[in-house]
Short mmCIF file of C-alpha atoms and ligand atoms in Angstrom, two decimals:
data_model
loop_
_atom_site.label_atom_id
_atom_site.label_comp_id
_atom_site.label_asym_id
_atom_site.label_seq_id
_atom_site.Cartn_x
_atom_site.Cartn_y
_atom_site.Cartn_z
CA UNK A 13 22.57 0.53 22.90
CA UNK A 14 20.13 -2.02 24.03
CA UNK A 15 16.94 0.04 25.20
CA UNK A 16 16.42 2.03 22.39
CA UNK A 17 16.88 1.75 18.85
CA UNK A 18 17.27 4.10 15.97
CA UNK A 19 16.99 3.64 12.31
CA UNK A 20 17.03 6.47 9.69
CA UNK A 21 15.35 6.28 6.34
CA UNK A 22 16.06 9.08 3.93
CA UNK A 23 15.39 11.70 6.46
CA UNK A 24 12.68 9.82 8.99
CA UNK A 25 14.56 8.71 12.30
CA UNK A 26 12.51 5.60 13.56
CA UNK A 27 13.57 5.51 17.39
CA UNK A 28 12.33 2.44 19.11
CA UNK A 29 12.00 1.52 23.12
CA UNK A 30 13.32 -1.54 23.47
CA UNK A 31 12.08 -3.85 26.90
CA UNK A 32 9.35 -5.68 25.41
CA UNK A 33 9.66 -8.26 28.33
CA UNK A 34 8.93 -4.98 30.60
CA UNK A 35 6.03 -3.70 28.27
CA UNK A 36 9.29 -1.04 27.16
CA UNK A 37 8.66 0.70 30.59
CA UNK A 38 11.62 3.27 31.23
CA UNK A 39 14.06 2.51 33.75
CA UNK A 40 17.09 5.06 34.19
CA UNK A 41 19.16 3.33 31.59
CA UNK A 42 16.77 3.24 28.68
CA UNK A 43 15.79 7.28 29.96
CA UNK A 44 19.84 8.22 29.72
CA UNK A 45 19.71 6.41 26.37
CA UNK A 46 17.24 8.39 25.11
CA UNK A 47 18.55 11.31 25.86
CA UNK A 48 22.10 10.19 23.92
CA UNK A 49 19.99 9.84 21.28
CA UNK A 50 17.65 12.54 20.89
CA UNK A 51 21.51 14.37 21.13
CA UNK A 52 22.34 12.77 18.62
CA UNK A 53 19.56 13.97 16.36
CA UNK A 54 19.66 17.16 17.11
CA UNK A 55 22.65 17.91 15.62
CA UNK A 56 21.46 16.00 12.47
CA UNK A 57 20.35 18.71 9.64
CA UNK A 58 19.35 15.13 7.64
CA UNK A 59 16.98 14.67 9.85
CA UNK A 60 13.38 15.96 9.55
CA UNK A 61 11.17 13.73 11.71
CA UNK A 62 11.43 11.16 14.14
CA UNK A 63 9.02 8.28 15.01
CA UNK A 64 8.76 7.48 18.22
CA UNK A 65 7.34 3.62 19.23
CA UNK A 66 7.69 0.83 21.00
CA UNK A 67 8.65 -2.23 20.61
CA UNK A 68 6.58 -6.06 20.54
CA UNK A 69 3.28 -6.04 20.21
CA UNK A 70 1.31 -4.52 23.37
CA UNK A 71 2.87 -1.27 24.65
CA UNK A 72 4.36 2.01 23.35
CA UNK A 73 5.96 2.37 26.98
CA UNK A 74 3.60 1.40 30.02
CA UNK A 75 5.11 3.88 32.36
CA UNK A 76 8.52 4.39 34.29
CA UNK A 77 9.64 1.33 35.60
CA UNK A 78 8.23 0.23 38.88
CA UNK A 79 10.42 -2.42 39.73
CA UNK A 80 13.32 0.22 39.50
CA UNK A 81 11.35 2.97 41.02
CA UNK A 82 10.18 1.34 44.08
CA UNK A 83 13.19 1.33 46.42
CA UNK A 84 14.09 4.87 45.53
CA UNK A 85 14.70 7.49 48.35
CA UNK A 86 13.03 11.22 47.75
CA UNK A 87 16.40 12.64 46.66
CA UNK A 88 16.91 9.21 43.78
CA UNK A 89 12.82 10.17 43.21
CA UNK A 90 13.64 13.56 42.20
CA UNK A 91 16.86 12.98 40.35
CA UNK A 92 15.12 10.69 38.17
CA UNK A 93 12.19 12.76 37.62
CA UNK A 94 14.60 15.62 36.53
CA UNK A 95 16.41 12.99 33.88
CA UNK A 96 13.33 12.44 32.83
CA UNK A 97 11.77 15.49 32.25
CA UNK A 98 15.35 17.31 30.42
CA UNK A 99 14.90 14.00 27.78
CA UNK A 100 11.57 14.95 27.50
CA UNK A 101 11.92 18.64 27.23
CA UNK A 102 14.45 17.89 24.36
CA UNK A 103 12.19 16.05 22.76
CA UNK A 104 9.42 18.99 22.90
CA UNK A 105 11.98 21.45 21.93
CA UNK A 106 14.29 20.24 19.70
CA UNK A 107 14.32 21.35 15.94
CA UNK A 108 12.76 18.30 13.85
CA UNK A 109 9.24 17.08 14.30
CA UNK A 110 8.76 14.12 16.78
CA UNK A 111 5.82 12.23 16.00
CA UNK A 112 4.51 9.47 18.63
CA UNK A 113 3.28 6.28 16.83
CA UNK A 114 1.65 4.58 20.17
CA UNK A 115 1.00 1.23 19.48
CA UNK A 116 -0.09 -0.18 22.49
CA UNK A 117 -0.10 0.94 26.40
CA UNK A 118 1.04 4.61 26.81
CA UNK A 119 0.63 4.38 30.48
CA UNK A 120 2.24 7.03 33.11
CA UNK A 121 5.93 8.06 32.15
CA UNK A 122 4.50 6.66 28.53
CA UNK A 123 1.81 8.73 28.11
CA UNK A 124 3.86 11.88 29.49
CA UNK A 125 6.66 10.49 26.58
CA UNK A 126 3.58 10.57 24.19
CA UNK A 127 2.70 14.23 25.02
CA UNK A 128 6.28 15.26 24.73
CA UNK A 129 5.99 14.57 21.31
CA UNK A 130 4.39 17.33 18.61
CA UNK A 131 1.81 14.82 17.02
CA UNK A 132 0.38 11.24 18.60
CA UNK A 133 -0.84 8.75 16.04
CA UNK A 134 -2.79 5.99 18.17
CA UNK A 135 -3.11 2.31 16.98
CA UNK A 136 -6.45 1.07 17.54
CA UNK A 137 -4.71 -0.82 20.12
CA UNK A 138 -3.72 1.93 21.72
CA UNK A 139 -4.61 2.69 25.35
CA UNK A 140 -3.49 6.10 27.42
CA UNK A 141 -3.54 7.11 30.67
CA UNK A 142 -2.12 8.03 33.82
CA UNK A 143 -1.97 5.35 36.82
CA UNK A 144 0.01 6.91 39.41
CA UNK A 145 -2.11 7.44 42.34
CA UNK A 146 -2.13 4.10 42.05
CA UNK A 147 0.82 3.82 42.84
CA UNK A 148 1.00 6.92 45.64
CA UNK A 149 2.70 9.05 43.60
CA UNK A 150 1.22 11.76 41.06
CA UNK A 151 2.65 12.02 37.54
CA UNK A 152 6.12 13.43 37.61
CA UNK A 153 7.15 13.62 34.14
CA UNK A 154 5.34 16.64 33.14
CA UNK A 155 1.60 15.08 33.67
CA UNK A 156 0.12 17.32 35.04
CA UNK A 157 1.35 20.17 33.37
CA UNK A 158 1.25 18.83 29.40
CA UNK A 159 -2.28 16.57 29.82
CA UNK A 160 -3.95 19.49 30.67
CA UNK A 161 -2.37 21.83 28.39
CA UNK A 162 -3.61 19.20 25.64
CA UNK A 163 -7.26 18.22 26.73
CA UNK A 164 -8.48 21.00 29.05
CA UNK A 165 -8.33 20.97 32.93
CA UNK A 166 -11.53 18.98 33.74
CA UNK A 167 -10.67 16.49 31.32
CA UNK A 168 -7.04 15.87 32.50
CA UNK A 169 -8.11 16.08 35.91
CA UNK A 170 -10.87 13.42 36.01
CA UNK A 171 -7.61 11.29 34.07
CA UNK A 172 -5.53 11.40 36.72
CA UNK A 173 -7.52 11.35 39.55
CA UNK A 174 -9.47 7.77 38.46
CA UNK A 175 -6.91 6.35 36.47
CA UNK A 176 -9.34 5.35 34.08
CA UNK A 177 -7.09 4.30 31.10
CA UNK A 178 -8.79 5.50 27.49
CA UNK A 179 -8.96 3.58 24.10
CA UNK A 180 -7.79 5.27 21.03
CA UNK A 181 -11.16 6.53 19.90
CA UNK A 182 -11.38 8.23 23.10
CA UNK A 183 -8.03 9.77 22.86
CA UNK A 184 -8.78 10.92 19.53
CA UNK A 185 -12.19 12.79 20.81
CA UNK A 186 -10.63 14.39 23.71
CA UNK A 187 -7.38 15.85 21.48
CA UNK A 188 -4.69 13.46 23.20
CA UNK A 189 -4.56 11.79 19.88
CA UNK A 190 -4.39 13.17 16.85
CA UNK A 191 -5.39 10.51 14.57
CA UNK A 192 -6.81 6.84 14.89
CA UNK A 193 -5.57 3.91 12.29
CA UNK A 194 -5.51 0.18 11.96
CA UNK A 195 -3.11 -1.45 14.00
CA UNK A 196 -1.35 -3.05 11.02
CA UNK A 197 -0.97 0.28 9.33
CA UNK A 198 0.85 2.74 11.79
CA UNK A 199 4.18 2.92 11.25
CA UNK A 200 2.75 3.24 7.31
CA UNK A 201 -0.04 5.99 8.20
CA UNK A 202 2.97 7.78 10.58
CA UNK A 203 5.46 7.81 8.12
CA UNK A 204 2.84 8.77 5.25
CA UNK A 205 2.05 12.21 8.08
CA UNK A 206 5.89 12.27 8.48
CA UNK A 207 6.72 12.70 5.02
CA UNK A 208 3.44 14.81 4.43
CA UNK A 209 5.44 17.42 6.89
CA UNK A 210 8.86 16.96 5.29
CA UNK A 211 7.47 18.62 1.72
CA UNK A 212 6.60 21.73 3.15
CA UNK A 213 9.48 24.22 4.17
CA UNK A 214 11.09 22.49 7.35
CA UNK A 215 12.98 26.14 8.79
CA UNK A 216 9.14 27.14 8.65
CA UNK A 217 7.48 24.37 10.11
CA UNK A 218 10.51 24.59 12.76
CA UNK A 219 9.61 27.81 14.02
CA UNK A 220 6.21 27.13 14.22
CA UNK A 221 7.20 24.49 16.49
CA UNK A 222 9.10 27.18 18.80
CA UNK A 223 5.97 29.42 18.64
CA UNK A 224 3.78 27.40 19.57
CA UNK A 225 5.61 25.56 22.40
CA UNK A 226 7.25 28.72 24.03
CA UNK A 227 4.18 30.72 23.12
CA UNK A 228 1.81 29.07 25.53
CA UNK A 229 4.56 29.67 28.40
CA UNK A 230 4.23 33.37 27.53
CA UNK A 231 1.59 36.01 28.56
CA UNK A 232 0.05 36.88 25.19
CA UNK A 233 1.03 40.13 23.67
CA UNK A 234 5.18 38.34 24.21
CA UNK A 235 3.57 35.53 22.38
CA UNK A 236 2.65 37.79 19.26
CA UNK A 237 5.49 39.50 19.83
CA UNK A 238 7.61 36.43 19.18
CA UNK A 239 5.67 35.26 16.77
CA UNK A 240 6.25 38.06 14.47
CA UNK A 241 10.01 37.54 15.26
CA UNK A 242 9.62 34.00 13.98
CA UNK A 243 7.93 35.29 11.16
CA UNK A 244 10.13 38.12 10.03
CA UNK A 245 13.12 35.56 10.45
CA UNK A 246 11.72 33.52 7.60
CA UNK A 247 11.80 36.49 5.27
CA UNK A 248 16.09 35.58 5.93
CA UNK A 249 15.57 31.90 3.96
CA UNK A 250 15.27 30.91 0.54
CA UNK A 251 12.33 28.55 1.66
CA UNK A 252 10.73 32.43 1.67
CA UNK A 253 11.52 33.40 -1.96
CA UNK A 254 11.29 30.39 -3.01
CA UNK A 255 7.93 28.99 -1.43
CA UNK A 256 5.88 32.18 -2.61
CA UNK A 257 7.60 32.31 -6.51
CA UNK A 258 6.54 28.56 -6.87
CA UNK A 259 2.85 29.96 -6.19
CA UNK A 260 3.07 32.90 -8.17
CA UNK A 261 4.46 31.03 -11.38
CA UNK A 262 1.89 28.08 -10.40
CA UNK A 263 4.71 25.59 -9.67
CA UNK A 264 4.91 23.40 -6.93
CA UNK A 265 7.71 24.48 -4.16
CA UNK A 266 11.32 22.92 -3.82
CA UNK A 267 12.43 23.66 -0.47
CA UNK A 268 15.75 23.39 0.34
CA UNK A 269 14.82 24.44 4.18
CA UNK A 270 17.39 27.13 4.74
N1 LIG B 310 7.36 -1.10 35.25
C1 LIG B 310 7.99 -2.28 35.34
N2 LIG B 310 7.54 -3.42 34.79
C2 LIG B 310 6.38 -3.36 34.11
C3 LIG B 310 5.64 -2.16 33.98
C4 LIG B 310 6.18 -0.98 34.58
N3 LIG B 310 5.61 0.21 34.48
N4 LIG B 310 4.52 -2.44 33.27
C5 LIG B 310 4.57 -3.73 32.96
N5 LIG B 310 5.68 -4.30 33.48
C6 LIG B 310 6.08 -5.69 33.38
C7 LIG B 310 5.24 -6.58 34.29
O1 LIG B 310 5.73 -6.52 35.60
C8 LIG B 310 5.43 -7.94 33.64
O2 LIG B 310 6.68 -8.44 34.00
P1 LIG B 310 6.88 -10.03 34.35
O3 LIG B 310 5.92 -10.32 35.47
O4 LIG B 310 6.51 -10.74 33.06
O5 LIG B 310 8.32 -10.14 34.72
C9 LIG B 310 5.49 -7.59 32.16
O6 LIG B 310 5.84 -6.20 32.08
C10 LIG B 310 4.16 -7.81 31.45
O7 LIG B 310 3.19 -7.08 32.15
P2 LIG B 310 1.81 -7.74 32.65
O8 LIG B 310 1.96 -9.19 32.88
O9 LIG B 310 1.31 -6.92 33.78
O10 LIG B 310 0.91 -7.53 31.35
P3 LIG B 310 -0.69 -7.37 31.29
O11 LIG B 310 -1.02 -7.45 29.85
O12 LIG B 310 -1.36 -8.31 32.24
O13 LIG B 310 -0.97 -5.87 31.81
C11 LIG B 310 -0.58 -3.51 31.95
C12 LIG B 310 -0.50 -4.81 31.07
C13 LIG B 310 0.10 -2.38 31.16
C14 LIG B 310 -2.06 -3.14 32.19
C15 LIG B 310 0.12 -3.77 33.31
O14 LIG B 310 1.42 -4.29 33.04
C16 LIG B 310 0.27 -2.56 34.15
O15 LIG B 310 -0.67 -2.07 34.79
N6 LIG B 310 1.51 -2.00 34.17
C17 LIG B 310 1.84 -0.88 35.02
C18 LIG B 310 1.32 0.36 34.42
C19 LIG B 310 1.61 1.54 35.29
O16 LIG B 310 1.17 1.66 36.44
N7 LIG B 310 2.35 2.44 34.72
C20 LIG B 310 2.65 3.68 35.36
C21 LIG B 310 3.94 3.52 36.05
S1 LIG B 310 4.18 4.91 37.08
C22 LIG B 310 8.83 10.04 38.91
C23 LIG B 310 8.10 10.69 38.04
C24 LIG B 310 7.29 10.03 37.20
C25 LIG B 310 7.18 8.69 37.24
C26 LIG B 310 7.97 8.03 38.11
C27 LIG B 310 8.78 8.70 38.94
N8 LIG B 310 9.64 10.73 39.80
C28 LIG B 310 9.14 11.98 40.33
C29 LIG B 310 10.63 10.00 40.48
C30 LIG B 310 6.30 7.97 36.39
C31 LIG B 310 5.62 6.98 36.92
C32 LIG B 310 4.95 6.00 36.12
O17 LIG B 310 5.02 5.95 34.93
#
């Protein structure tokens, strides 16, 4: 694989996009690649958290690519948009934690890649938004469904309707991002929040993932509903016994997240 690389370090998977020359925007190859991938972790009970960046020095991913994009017929439009949006949905769904560690443009498809992910950790560097009317076309990798979802209607609205692209402080005021740090220090301050998560019981923090990403899809008595499932389900692990004899006996917790 050329358009995305993955490295894993005792239990972090560091999963780069890899077209610097193209300010890593996503053409169809680097999206299929992804999704191989994200397959591939999946499967991968090693594997707690990934890290999501991008690679060089100026862009996480600056959007889908528009020299791919712009000769493509409404049926090609849609196909791609669907590719897109299963990687993405994989992403959002899968078991392990995805965190987004945006160290430069997250522009368009990059900013819907961004919001895919559970947690964003901006760069100072860091810029977001969403240029496609720009371009004629509205955001079509989930845009307009997560941004708002994230930062409120008004907010996501005004967004995409200017274009205006946001710095990192901004991001950070308005929810999109969920912490701010020096540009030198991401991948540090990410994996320091990645490993943070990994001490805790994962089956747990799992769930929570599922409840909170399927619960905002359901009306909300289902929601509590399923939420209790979750919950009951733990009392199935050892993480359970385990996590509440450590604080009874005043010990610190050694989850074995099963
Ligand atoms: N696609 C292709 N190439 C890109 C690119 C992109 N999105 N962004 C940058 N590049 C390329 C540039 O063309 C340039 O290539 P060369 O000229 O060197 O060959 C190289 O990366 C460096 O970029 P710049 O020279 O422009 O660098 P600057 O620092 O001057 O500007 C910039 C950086 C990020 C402000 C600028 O590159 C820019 O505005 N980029 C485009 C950002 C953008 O509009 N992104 C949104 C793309 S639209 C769909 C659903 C969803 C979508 C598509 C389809 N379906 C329903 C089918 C999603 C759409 C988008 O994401």
């Amino acid at each position: 694989m050329e358009n995305v690389l993955f490295e894993e370090k005792d239990g972090v998977m560091f999963v780069t996009i890899n077209r610097p020359k193209a300010l890593n925007a996503l053409n169809s190859a680097t999206i299929e690649e992804l999704g191989e991938v994200i397959d591939g972790i999946e499967k991968r009970k090693d594997i707690k958290v990934v890290i999501v960046t991008g690679s060089g020095e100026k862009a996480f991913v600056a959007g889908a690519d528009i020299a791919e994009m712009h000769v493509l017929n409404a049926m090609q439009g849609r196909e791609l948009a669907r590719k897109a949006q299963k990687v993405f949905s994989k992403i959002e769904h899968m078991p392990q934690v995805v965190i987004a560690a945006v160290n430069g443009y997250a522009l368009g498809g990059g900013c819907e890649l961004s919001m895919a992910c559970d947690l964003r950790v901006a760069s100072e560097k860091a810029k977001f938004g969403q240029p496609e009317v720009n371009l004629g076309i509205l955001p079509g990798f989930a845009g307009t469904q997560r941004l708002p979802r994230l930062v409120g209607k008004g907010i996501a609205k005004e967004l995409i309707f200017t274009t205006d692209m946001i710095d990192a402080k901004r991001a950070y005021e308005i929810g999109l991002a969920n912490k701010v740090v020096k540009h030198e220090e991401l991948m540090i301050e990410t994996e320091k929040i990645a490993r943070k998560i990994m001490s805790k019981g994962m089956f747990g923090v799992s769930l929570a993932k599922a409840a909170v990403n399927d619960g905002m899809n359901m009306d909300t008595e289902s929601a509590y509903k399923y939420e209790a499932d979750m919950f009951g389900l733990c009392f199935s692990t050892e993480d359970q016994k385990e996590g509440m004899e450590a604080f009874l006996n005043k010990r610190k917790a050694s989850f074995k997240n099963f």
